[in-house]
Coordinates of C-alpha atoms in Angstrom, one line a residue:
M1 CA 114.7 136.4 112.4
V2 CA 111.3 137.7 111.3
I3 CA 110.3 136.4 107.9
D4 CA 107.7 138.3 105.8
K5 CA 104.9 135.7 104.9
S6 CA 102.1 138.2 103.9
W7 CA 102.8 137.8 100.3
T8 CA 101.7 134.1 100.2
S9 CA 98.1 135.1 100.8
L10 CA 98.0 137.6 98.0
G11 CA 96.7 137.0 94.6
K12 CA 99.0 136.1 91.6
H13 CA 98.0 139.3 89.8
E14 CA 99.4 141.6 92.6
K15 CA 102.9 142.9 92.3
A16 CA 103.7 142.4 96.0
F17 CA 103.2 138.6 95.5
Y18 CA 106.1 138.5 92.9
T19 CA 108.3 140.8 95.0
G20 CA 107.9 138.6 98.1
L21 CA 108.4 135.4 96.0
K22 CA 111.7 136.8 94.5
K23 CA 113.0 137.6 98.0
F24 CA 112.0 134.1 99.2
V25 CA 113.9 132.4 96.3
D26 CA 117.0 134.6 97.0
D27 CA 116.9 133.6 100.7
C28 CA 116.7 129.9 99.7
K29 CA 119.7 129.8 97.4
P30 CA 122.2 129.2 100.3
L31 CA 120.0 126.3 101.5
V32 CA 120.1 124.1 98.4
D33 CA 121.6 120.5 98.4
S34 CA 124.7 119.4 96.4
A35 CA 122.6 118.9 93.3
G36 CA 121.0 122.4 93.6
N37 CA 117.6 121.2 94.7
I38 CA 115.4 122.3 97.5
R39 CA 112.0 121.2 98.9
C40 CA 109.1 122.8 97.0
P41 CA 106.4 124.4 99.2
C42 CA 103.8 124.7 96.5
K43 CA 100.3 123.3 96.8
S44 CA 101.2 120.4 94.3
C45 CA 104.5 119.3 95.8
R46 CA 103.7 119.9 99.5
L47 CA 107.3 119.7 100.6
V48 CA 107.5 116.1 99.4
L49 CA 109.2 116.7 96.0
W50 CA 112.5 118.4 95.5
V51 CA 112.9 120.9 92.6
S52 CA 115.9 122.9 91.3
I53 CA 116.2 126.4 92.7
K54 CA 115.7 127.9 89.2
H55 CA 112.3 126.3 88.9
L56 CA 111.1 127.0 92.5
S57 CA 109.4 130.3 91.6
D58 CA 107.8 128.7 88.6
H59 CA 106.1 126.1 90.7
I60 CA 104.9 128.5 93.4
S61 CA 103.5 131.0 90.9
K62 CA 101.8 128.1 89.0
Y63 CA 100.2 126.2 91.9
G64 CA 100.4 128.8 94.8
F65 CA 102.0 128.5 98.2
D66 CA 100.9 125.6 100.5
P67 CA 98.8 127.4 103.2
S68 CA 99.3 124.5 105.7
Y69 CA 103.1 125.2 105.7
K70 CA 103.3 127.5 108.7
T71 CA 106.8 127.3 110.0
W72 CA 109.3 127.4 107.2
I73 CA 111.8 125.0 108.8
H74 CA 113.1 123.8 105.4
H75 CA 113.6 127.4 104.1
G76 CA 115.6 129.2 106.9
E77 CA 113.1 129.7 109.7
P78 CA 114.1 128.1 113.0
D79 CA 111.8 125.4 114.4
L80 CA 110.1 127.0 117.4
P81 CA 108.3 125.0 120.1
P82 CA 104.7 124.3 119.1
P83 CA 102.1 126.7 120.4
P84 CA 99.3 125.4 122.8
P85 CA 96.7 123.4 121.0
V86 CA 93.7 125.2 119.7
I87 CA 90.5 123.4 119.0
D88 CA 89.6 124.0 115.4
N89 CA 86.5 122.4 113.9
T90 CA 87.5 123.2 110.3
R91 CA 88.7 120.3 108.3
Q92 CA 92.3 120.6 107.2
P93 CA 93.3 119.2 103.7
Q94 CA 95.3 116.1 104.1
M95 CA 97.4 114.2 101.6
S96 CA 95.4 111.5 100.0
D97 CA 96.6 107.9 99.6
M98 CA 96.9 108.3 95.9
T99 CA 98.9 111.5 96.3
A100 CA 101.2 109.7 98.7
C101 CA 101.6 106.9 96.2
L102 CA 102.6 109.3 93.4
N103 CA 105.0 111.2 95.8
D104 CA 106.8 107.8 96.3
L105 CA 107.0 107.1 92.6
S106 CA 108.3 110.6 91.8
Y107 CA 110.9 110.7 94.6
I108 CA 114.3 112.0 93.6
P109 CA 117.3 110.4 95.4
L110 CA 120.1 112.4 97.1
N111 CA 122.7 110.9 94.7
N112 CA 120.8 112.1 91.6
E113 CA 123.3 113.2 89.0
Q114 CA 123.6 116.8 87.8
N115 CA 122.8 115.9 84.3
E116 CA 119.5 114.1 85.1
P117 CA 116.3 116.0 84.8
T118 CA 114.8 116.9 88.2
Q119 CA 111.2 117.2 89.2
G120 CA 111.3 120.9 88.4
D121 CA 112.4 120.2 84.8
I122 CA 109.3 118.2 84.1
G123 CA 107.4 121.2 82.7
E124 CA 110.0 122.0 80.1
T125 CA 109.2 121.0 76.5
S126 CA 111.4 118.3 75.0
N127 CA 111.3 115.7 72.2
D128 CA 112.8 113.1 74.4
P129 CA 110.3 110.2 75.1
T130 CA 111.4 110.1 78.7
Q131 CA 110.7 113.8 79.0
A132 CA 107.2 113.2 77.5
K133 CA 106.6 110.5 80.0
R134 CA 107.5 112.9 82.8
N135 CA 105.1 115.5 81.4
E136 CA 102.3 112.8 81.5
F137 CA 103.3 112.0 85.1
E138 CA 103.1 115.8 86.0
E139 CA 99.6 115.9 84.6
L140 CA 98.7 112.7 86.6
Y141 CA 100.2 114.3 89.7
A142 CA 98.1 117.5 89.1
S143 CA 94.9 115.3 88.9
A144 CA 95.8 113.7 92.2
N145 CA 95.5 117.1 93.9
E146 CA 92.5 118.2 91.7
E147 CA 89.3 118.6 93.7
L148 CA 86.5 116.4 92.7
Y149 CA 84.1 119.4 92.9
P150 CA 84.7 122.9 94.1
G151 CA 85.2 123.0 97.8
C152 CA 85.8 119.3 98.2
D153 CA 88.9 119.0 100.3
H154 CA 88.9 115.3 101.3
V155 CA 88.4 113.4 98.0
T156 CA 90.4 114.1 94.9
R157 CA 89.6 113.1 91.4
L158 CA 92.2 110.3 91.4
D159 CA 90.9 109.0 94.8
F160 CA 87.5 108.8 93.4
M161 CA 88.7 106.8 90.4
A162 CA 90.6 104.4 92.7
K163 CA 87.8 103.8 95.2
F164 CA 85.1 103.4 92.6
T165 CA 87.2 100.9 90.6
Y166 CA 87.7 99.1 93.9
F167 CA 83.9 98.8 94.2
K168 CA 83.7 97.5 90.6
V169 CA 86.1 94.6 91.4
K170 CA 84.5 93.9 94.8
G171 CA 81.0 93.8 93.4
K172 CA 82.0 92.0 90.2
L173 CA 80.4 94.6 88.0
T174 CA 80.7 94.3 84.2
D175 CA 82.4 97.1 82.2
S176 CA 79.0 98.1 80.6
I177 CA 77.3 98.4 84.0
F178 CA 80.3 100.3 85.4
N179 CA 80.1 102.8 82.4
E180 CA 76.3 103.2 82.8
M181 CA 76.9 104.2 86.5
L182 CA 79.5 106.8 85.5
E183 CA 77.1 108.1 82.8
F184 CA 74.4 108.3 85.5
F185 CA 76.7 110.3 87.9
Q186 CA 77.6 112.6 85.0
N187 CA 74.0 113.5 84.4
V188 CA 73.3 114.0 88.2
F189 CA 76.6 115.9 88.8
P190 CA 77.3 117.6 85.5
T191 CA 80.7 119.0 84.6
A192 CA 79.1 122.4 84.0
K193 CA 78.9 122.8 87.7
G194 CA 82.5 121.9 88.3
Y195 CA 82.3 118.1 88.9
K196 CA 85.3 116.4 87.3
L197 CA 84.1 112.7 86.9
P198 CA 85.9 110.2 84.7
P199 CA 84.0 109.7 81.4
S200 CA 84.4 105.8 81.2
Y201 CA 86.2 102.7 82.6
Y202 CA 88.6 102.9 79.6
A203 CA 89.8 106.4 80.7
I204 CA 90.3 105.2 84.3
K205 CA 92.4 102.2 83.1
K206 CA 94.4 104.5 80.8
T207 CA 95.1 106.8 83.9
F208 CA 96.2 103.9 86.1
K209 CA 98.4 102.5 83.4
M210 CA 100.5 105.7 83.8
I211 CA 101.2 104.7 87.4
G212 CA 102.5 101.3 86.3
L213 CA 99.3 99.2 87.0
G214 CA 98.9 97.9 83.5
Y215 CA 99.8 94.5 81.9
E216 CA 101.0 93.2 78.5
S217 CA 98.7 91.2 76.4
I218 CA 100.7 88.6 74.5
H219 CA 98.9 86.5 71.8
A220 CA 99.5 82.7 72.2
C221 CA 99.1 79.7 69.9
V222 CA 95.8 77.9 70.8
N223 CA 97.9 74.6 71.1
D224 CA 100.3 76.0 73.7
C225 CA 103.4 75.9 71.5
F226 CA 104.3 79.5 70.7
L227 CA 104.0 83.1 71.8
F228 CA 103.6 85.9 69.3
R229 CA 105.9 88.4 71.1
G230 CA 108.9 90.4 70.0
D231 CA 109.5 92.4 66.9
A232 CA 110.2 89.3 64.8
N233 CA 106.9 87.6 65.7
K234 CA 104.4 90.4 66.4
D235 CA 103.1 90.4 62.7
V236 CA 103.1 86.6 62.3
H237 CA 99.6 85.2 61.5
F238 CA 100.3 81.5 61.8
C239 CA 102.2 79.5 64.4
P240 CA 105.6 78.5 63.2
V241 CA 105.3 75.2 65.1
C242 CA 101.9 73.8 64.2
N243 CA 100.9 76.3 61.4
T244 CA 97.6 77.0 63.3
S245 CA 96.0 80.4 62.7
R246 CA 96.6 83.1 65.4
W247 CA 93.1 84.5 64.9
K248 CA 89.6 83.3 65.6
D249 CA 88.5 84.5 62.1
S250 CA 91.4 85.3 59.7
N251 CA 88.9 87.0 57.3
T252 CA 87.6 89.6 59.7
P253 CA 88.3 93.1 58.3
G254 CA 90.0 95.5 60.6
K255 CA 91.2 94.5 64.0
K256 CA 91.3 90.6 64.5
V257 CA 90.5 88.7 67.6
P258 CA 93.2 86.3 68.8
K259 CA 92.3 82.7 69.9
K260 CA 94.4 82.9 73.1
V261 CA 95.9 85.8 75.1
L262 CA 98.5 85.6 77.8
R263 CA 98.4 88.5 80.3
Y264 CA 101.9 89.3 81.7
F265 CA 102.3 91.9 84.6
P266 CA 106.0 93.0 84.4
I267 CA 107.9 92.4 87.7
I268 CA 110.8 94.7 87.3
P269 CA 108.9 98.0 87.9
R270 CA 106.9 96.4 90.6
L271 CA 110.0 95.3 92.5
Q272 CA 111.4 98.8 92.1
R273 CA 108.2 100.2 93.6
L274 CA 108.8 98.2 96.7
Y275 CA 111.9 100.3 97.4
K276 CA 110.2 103.5 96.2
S277 CA 107.4 103.2 98.6
S278 CA 107.9 104.5 102.1
H279 CA 105.6 101.8 103.4
T280 CA 107.7 98.9 102.3
A281 CA 111.3 100.1 101.7
K282 CA 112.5 99.6 105.3
E283 CA 110.8 96.2 105.6
M284 CA 112.6 94.8 102.4
T285 CA 115.8 94.3 104.5
W286 CA 114.2 92.6 107.5
H287 CA 115.8 89.3 106.6
A288 CA 119.2 90.9 107.2
T289 CA 118.5 93.4 110.0
G290 CA 115.4 92.4 111.9
K291 CA 115.4 88.7 112.2
C292 CA 115.3 87.1 115.5
T293 CA 115.8 83.3 115.5
E294 CA 116.0 80.6 118.1
P295 CA 118.4 77.8 117.8
G296 CA 116.9 74.8 116.1
K297 CA 113.8 76.7 114.9
M298 CA 112.9 77.9 111.5
Q299 CA 110.8 81.2 111.6
H300 CA 111.5 82.4 108.1
P301 CA 113.1 81.0 105.0
V302 CA 116.3 82.9 105.9
D303 CA 116.7 80.3 108.7
G304 CA 116.6 77.4 106.2
R305 CA 119.4 75.4 104.7
A306 CA 118.4 76.4 101.1
W307 CA 118.8 80.1 101.8
K308 CA 122.2 79.6 103.6
D309 CA 123.6 77.3 100.9
F310 CA 122.7 79.9 98.3
D311 CA 124.4 82.7 100.3
T312 CA 127.6 80.4 100.5
K313 CA 127.6 79.8 96.7
Y314 CA 126.9 83.5 95.7
L315 CA 128.7 85.7 98.1
D316 CA 128.3 88.9 96.0
F317 CA 124.6 88.5 95.8
A318 CA 124.3 87.9 99.5
A319 CA 126.5 90.9 100.3
E320 CA 123.7 93.3 99.3
P321 CA 120.7 92.8 101.7
R322 CA 118.4 94.7 99.3
N323 CA 118.7 92.0 96.6
V324 CA 115.3 90.3 96.3
R325 CA 114.5 86.6 97.0
L326 CA 111.3 85.4 95.4
G327 CA 109.0 82.4 95.8
L328 CA 106.9 81.2 92.7
A329 CA 103.5 79.6 93.1
A330 CA 101.2 78.4 90.3
D331 CA 98.1 76.3 90.2
G332 CA 94.9 76.0 88.1
F333 CA 91.5 77.3 89.1
N334 CA 88.0 77.7 87.6
P335 CA 87.6 81.5 87.1
F336 CA 83.8 81.1 86.7
G337 CA 83.1 79.3 90.0
N338 CA 81.1 76.7 88.2
L339 CA 82.3 73.2 88.8
S340 CA 80.3 71.9 85.8
Q341 CA 82.6 73.8 83.5
S342 CA 86.0 72.3 83.0
Y343 CA 87.7 75.6 82.2
S344 CA 91.0 76.0 84.0
M345 CA 93.0 79.3 84.2
W346 CA 96.5 79.3 85.7
P347 CA 97.8 82.3 87.6
V348 CA 101.5 82.5 88.4
I349 CA 102.2 84.5 91.6
L350 CA 105.4 85.7 93.2
T351 CA 105.9 86.4 96.9
T352 CA 108.8 88.4 98.3
Y353 CA 110.9 86.8 101.0
N354 CA 112.7 89.9 101.9
L355 CA 109.7 90.9 104.0
P356 CA 109.2 89.7 107.6
P357 CA 107.1 86.5 108.1
W358 CA 103.9 88.4 109.0
L359 CA 104.0 90.3 105.6
C360 CA 105.7 88.0 103.1
M361 CA 102.7 85.5 103.0
K362 CA 100.1 88.3 103.3
E363 CA 97.7 88.5 100.4
S364 CA 98.6 92.2 99.8
S365 CA 102.3 91.1 99.3
F366 CA 101.6 88.7 96.5
M367 CA 102.5 89.8 92.9
L368 CA 100.4 88.3 90.2
T369 CA 102.8 88.0 87.2
L370 CA 101.1 85.7 84.6
L371 CA 97.5 84.8 83.8
I372 CA 97.7 81.7 81.6
P373 CA 94.4 81.2 79.8
G374 CA 92.5 78.0 79.4
P375 CA 90.3 76.1 78.7
K376 CA 92.8 73.3 79.4
S377 CA 95.8 73.1 81.7
P378 CA 99.0 74.0 80.0
G379 CA 100.7 70.9 81.5
K380 CA 104.3 70.4 80.7
D381 CA 104.0 73.2 78.0
I382 CA 103.7 75.8 80.8
D383 CA 107.3 76.7 80.0
V384 CA 106.0 78.5 76.8
Y385 CA 104.0 80.9 78.9
L386 CA 106.7 81.4 81.5
R387 CA 109.1 82.9 78.8
P388 CA 108.3 86.6 79.6
L389 CA 108.9 86.1 83.3
I390 CA 112.1 84.2 82.9
D391 CA 113.5 86.8 80.5
D392 CA 112.9 89.5 83.2
L393 CA 114.4 87.2 85.9
K394 CA 117.6 86.9 83.7
V395 CA 117.8 90.7 83.6
L396 CA 117.4 90.9 87.3
W397 CA 120.1 88.4 87.9
A398 CA 122.7 89.7 85.5
K399 CA 125.2 92.2 86.9
P400 CA 125.2 95.0 87.8
G401 CA 121.4 94.7 88.1
V402 CA 118.6 97.2 87.7
E403 CA 119.0 100.7 89.0
T404 CA 116.5 101.3 91.8
I405 CA 115.8 104.2 94.2
D406 CA 115.7 103.3 97.9
V407 CA 113.6 105.9 99.8
A408 CA 114.7 104.3 103.1
T409 CA 118.3 105.6 102.6
G410 CA 117.6 108.3 100.0
L411 CA 120.1 106.7 97.6
K412 CA 120.2 104.7 94.4
F413 CA 121.5 101.2 94.2
N414 CA 121.6 98.3 91.7
M415 CA 118.9 95.7 92.6
R416 CA 119.2 92.0 91.6
A417 CA 116.7 89.3 92.2
M418 CA 116.4 85.5 92.2
V419 CA 113.8 82.8 92.6
L420 CA 114.5 80.7 95.7
W421 CA 111.9 77.9 94.9
T422 CA 108.5 77.1 93.7
I423 CA 105.4 76.2 95.7
N424 CA 102.8 73.8 94.1
D425 CA 100.7 70.8 94.6
F426 CA 102.0 67.5 93.2
P427 CA 100.6 67.7 89.6
A428 CA 101.6 71.4 89.2
R429 CA 105.1 70.4 90.4
S430 CA 105.4 67.9 87.6
S431 CA 104.5 70.5 85.1
L432 CA 107.1 73.0 86.4
S433 CA 109.9 70.7 87.3
G434 CA 109.7 68.3 84.3
W435 CA 109.6 65.2 86.4
S436 CA 106.5 63.3 85.9
G437 CA 104.5 62.4 89.0
Q438 CA 103.2 59.2 87.4
G439 CA 104.6 55.8 86.7
Y440 CA 107.0 53.5 88.4
K441 CA 109.5 56.2 89.3
A442 CA 107.1 58.9 90.3
C443 CA 108.9 60.1 93.4
P444 CA 111.0 63.2 92.5
T445 CA 113.1 62.7 95.7
C446 CA 114.0 59.0 95.3
N447 CA 114.4 59.6 91.5
E448 CA 115.6 56.4 89.8
D449 CA 115.7 54.6 93.2
T450 CA 111.9 54.8 93.6
P451 CA 110.6 51.4 94.9
S452 CA 107.4 50.4 93.2
V453 CA 105.5 47.3 92.1
R454 CA 102.4 46.6 90.0
V455 CA 99.4 45.4 92.0
L456 CA 96.2 44.5 90.2
G457 CA 96.3 47.4 87.6
K458 CA 97.7 49.9 90.1
T459 CA 101.2 51.1 90.8
A460 CA 102.1 50.7 94.5
Y461 CA 105.0 52.5 96.2
V462 CA 106.6 50.3 98.8
G463 CA 109.9 50.0 100.7
H464 CA 109.2 52.7 103.3
R465 CA 111.0 50.7 106.0
R466 CA 114.3 51.8 104.3
F467 CA 114.0 55.0 106.2
L468 CA 114.1 53.4 109.6
K469 CA 117.3 52.8 111.5
K470 CA 119.1 49.6 110.7
P471 CA 118.5 47.8 114.1
H472 CA 114.8 48.6 114.1
K473 CA 112.6 45.6 114.7
W474 CA 110.2 46.4 111.9
R475 CA 113.0 45.9 109.3
R476 CA 113.1 42.3 110.5
S477 CA 109.3 41.8 110.4
L478 CA 107.8 39.6 107.7
E479 CA 104.2 41.0 108.1
F480 CA 104.6 43.6 105.4
N481 CA 105.5 41.6 102.3
G482 CA 106.9 38.5 103.6
E483 CA 110.4 39.8 103.3
T484 CA 112.9 41.6 105.6
E485 CA 114.1 45.1 104.6
N486 CA 117.9 45.5 104.4
G487 CA 118.1 48.4 101.9
D488 CA 119.5 51.8 102.5
P489 CA 117.5 55.0 102.3
P490 CA 117.4 56.6 98.8
R491 CA 120.5 58.4 97.5
E492 CA 120.7 62.3 97.6
F493 CA 121.4 63.0 93.9
S494 CA 124.0 65.7 93.3
R495 CA 123.8 68.5 90.8
D496 CA 126.1 66.7 88.4
A497 CA 123.9 63.6 88.5
I498 CA 120.7 65.5 87.7
M499 CA 122.4 67.4 84.9
T500 CA 123.7 64.2 83.4
Q501 CA 120.1 62.8 83.4
L502 CA 118.7 65.9 81.7
A503 CA 121.4 65.6 79.1
R504 CA 120.0 62.3 78.0
L505 CA 116.6 63.8 77.2
S506 CA 115.6 63.7 73.5
T507 CA 114.2 66.9 72.0
R508 CA 110.5 67.1 71.6
V509 CA 108.3 69.6 69.8
K510 CA 106.2 71.7 72.2
G511 CA 102.5 72.0 72.2
K512 CA 99.3 69.9 72.0
H513 CA 98.9 70.0 68.3
L514 CA 97.7 67.0 66.3
R515 CA 101.0 66.6 64.3
F516 CA 101.4 63.1 65.7
G517 CA 97.8 62.1 65.0
G518 CA 96.7 62.4 68.5
V519 CA 99.0 59.6 69.6
K520 CA 100.7 60.1 73.0
I521 CA 104.4 60.2 72.6
K522 CA 106.1 57.6 74.8
H523 CA 109.5 58.1 76.2
N524 CA 112.3 55.6 77.1
V525 CA 112.0 55.2 80.8
L526 CA 115.2 53.3 81.1
V527 CA 117.2 56.2 79.6
E528 CA 115.1 59.3 80.4
L529 CA 113.6 58.0 83.6
N530 CA 110.6 60.2 84.5
W531 CA 111.9 63.3 83.0
T532 CA 109.5 64.8 80.3
K533 CA 111.5 67.9 79.6
R534 CA 114.2 70.1 80.7
S535 CA 112.5 72.8 82.7
I536 CA 112.8 76.5 81.7
F537 CA 114.1 77.3 85.1
Y538 CA 117.4 75.7 84.3
E539 CA 118.0 78.7 81.9
L540 CA 118.6 80.6 85.2
E541 CA 122.2 80.4 86.0
Y542 CA 121.7 79.6 89.7
W543 CA 118.8 77.1 89.4
S544 CA 120.8 73.9 89.2
F545 CA 122.7 74.8 92.3
H546 CA 119.5 75.1 94.5
T547 CA 119.3 72.7 97.5
L548 CA 115.5 72.8 97.3
K549 CA 113.9 73.6 94.0
H550 CA 110.3 72.7 94.5
N551 CA 108.0 72.8 97.6
L552 CA 104.7 71.0 98.0
D553 CA 102.1 73.3 99.5
V554 CA 100.7 72.6 103.0
M555 CA 97.0 72.3 102.0
H556 CA 97.4 69.2 99.8
I557 CA 99.9 67.5 102.2
E558 CA 98.3 68.2 105.6
K559 CA 94.6 68.3 104.7
K560 CA 94.0 65.9 101.9
V561 CA 96.5 63.2 102.8
L562 CA 95.9 63.4 106.4
E563 CA 92.1 63.2 106.0
S564 CA 92.5 60.1 103.8
V565 CA 94.7 58.4 106.4
L566 CA 92.3 59.2 109.3
N567 CA 89.2 58.2 107.5
T568 CA 90.9 54.9 106.6
L569 CA 91.9 54.2 110.2
L570 CA 88.4 55.1 111.4
M571 CA 86.9 52.9 108.7
N572 CA 84.1 55.4 108.1
D573 CA 82.2 56.0 104.8
K574 CA 85.1 58.0 103.5
S575 CA 87.7 55.3 104.0
K576 CA 90.2 54.5 101.2
D577 CA 90.3 50.8 102.3
T578 CA 88.0 49.6 99.6
A579 CA 88.0 46.3 97.7
K580 CA 89.5 47.9 94.6
A581 CA 92.3 49.4 96.7
R582 CA 93.1 46.0 98.2

C-alpha cells in the first residue's frame, strides 16, 4: 500500500496540507485502541504520547508533523526491512533527557477510563483545577521541545535550565551570583535575537516545581514542640505549647520571617514517579522476580528474617510485588563544614528496598524527605518533625492504597508502602526509638536485663560471658570479676511485653522550653525503664510487629569501635586503656 506523505512537508497555510491531514486521520480511525486513543506523530508528542482521535488533527496542525517519523508503522504502514545504512553527517534531533522525563510523567495507561481527560484534552478550556494543572504541564512540555535559540537542535530551553542549575549546586553558587550570571547571558545573547534564556533563579525553581521537584516549607516552634501546619494552625502566631512567638520579629510590617522552618519533600508523588519512569519501573519488582540467593547467605533484605516475618504477617501486602518497602536513615551534620560551629541540621532520608542491591543503596536512589533545622539536635523531640512523613506513610499503608501508573505493564494499580526499619548511629537510634542509650539499662536489646555496675563514676556493662555456651571454660574462670558466670543470655522480649512497658510511660510535654525552669525532668527507672517516650513510629499499624525495628549503621560499628579495640590491644597513643578508664 502506497501512502501519500507529501502533505507533511507542506506549509500550514496550504490547502493540500489539510486535505492530506484529513485523509490521514480518516485512515487512522480503525487503528485506535479501546479508549479511542492513538499515538500522536506531531513534533511535540513524537509518538510517545497518546491522544484521542478527535484531537489528532489539532495536535498536528498546531505543532507540525514529526519529520523523523519515516515509516508510519503505528498508522497503517507495514514495517519494511530497513534500507542499507547511509552515512549522513547532519545531526538528527534527539529526544532530550528532560523531554523523556516529561514523557514519563504524562504517560496515559492502557486502562485509562473513558471519562478521564486524555493528553489530547489538555488544550481545552475548563474551570477544573485539575484541567488548569494539565494546561500548565502542556506549556511545560512545549518548553521542553523549545529551541534555546533558532537552529539549536541539541539543547532545549528546559535542558539549559536543568544543566545550569546543576552547575549552581555543584559549584555552591549563591542565588545572587547565579542571577548575575543569567543577567550577563541575557545581555550577551539578547532575546531580540531569538535566545530564550530564563530571567532568574526564581523562575527556574517555579518551572521545576511544576514537574514535582518542590518542597513544603513548614514553620516550627523554636523550642521543637509544635508545627504550624494544617488549616487550623497556619494562622497561629504563638506556639500553643510554650507560648513562644512564631516570628523573629512580630512587629515587622508585611511578610514576617519565621524563627524555624522545616522542609518537607512529599514522598507519595516521588514513589509514584518511580513507576512512571521507564528507567526504574521494571527494577521496582526485582525483589520478587530477579532475586538470586544462595542458601545461608543474605544478599538483599528480602533474604532476611525481618522481611519474611512481615510477609507472613501481612499476606495481602506481600501479594502485590509492586508495594514499596522503605528504609529510613537520619543523622545530624554540620551544613557549613566548619567544625568550630556547633550548628547541627538533621536530614531524614528514605531508600527503596524494591530495587536490586546495586541500586537500592546508590546515592541516586536516596530520597531526601525532611530537612530538620538546627542549631541544636532535635533529640527525643524529633517526632514533632516526623509528623508530615508519618501522615503520608499512613496514607500509603491504608487500603486500597494510592492509584499509580506502572509504565512497565501499561496499567494502573493501587500502590502501598511501609517502613521496614531505621538505620542510625547509637545516639540517633535513641532519639527515634525512644529507648535512651545512657544509664544502667542502656542496651536496647537486653532491655531490663542489661547487666551493669558503677565503677569510679562510670557505668560499666558486664556479664558478656552469658552469651557463651554453658560448658565453656571461660564461664568457670574467676579472672574476670572473681565470680563464675551461670546466667542465661538475655531474654527476647515479645511484642506484648514491649507494649506493656510503653503503657507505663507517663505523659510529658514535648519541646525544650523553659516551662520547668531549665531543670531536667527525671523519670522513674524502676517503672519506665529507659523509655523516654512512645515513638511516633508506633502510630504505624505494622510497626509493633516488626522483628527488627532499628539498625545500627556499619560505619560506627566497624570503624570506630574496631579502631578503639585495636588501638587498645596495640597499646599505642590512641589506646583507650588509660588511668581514668581503669
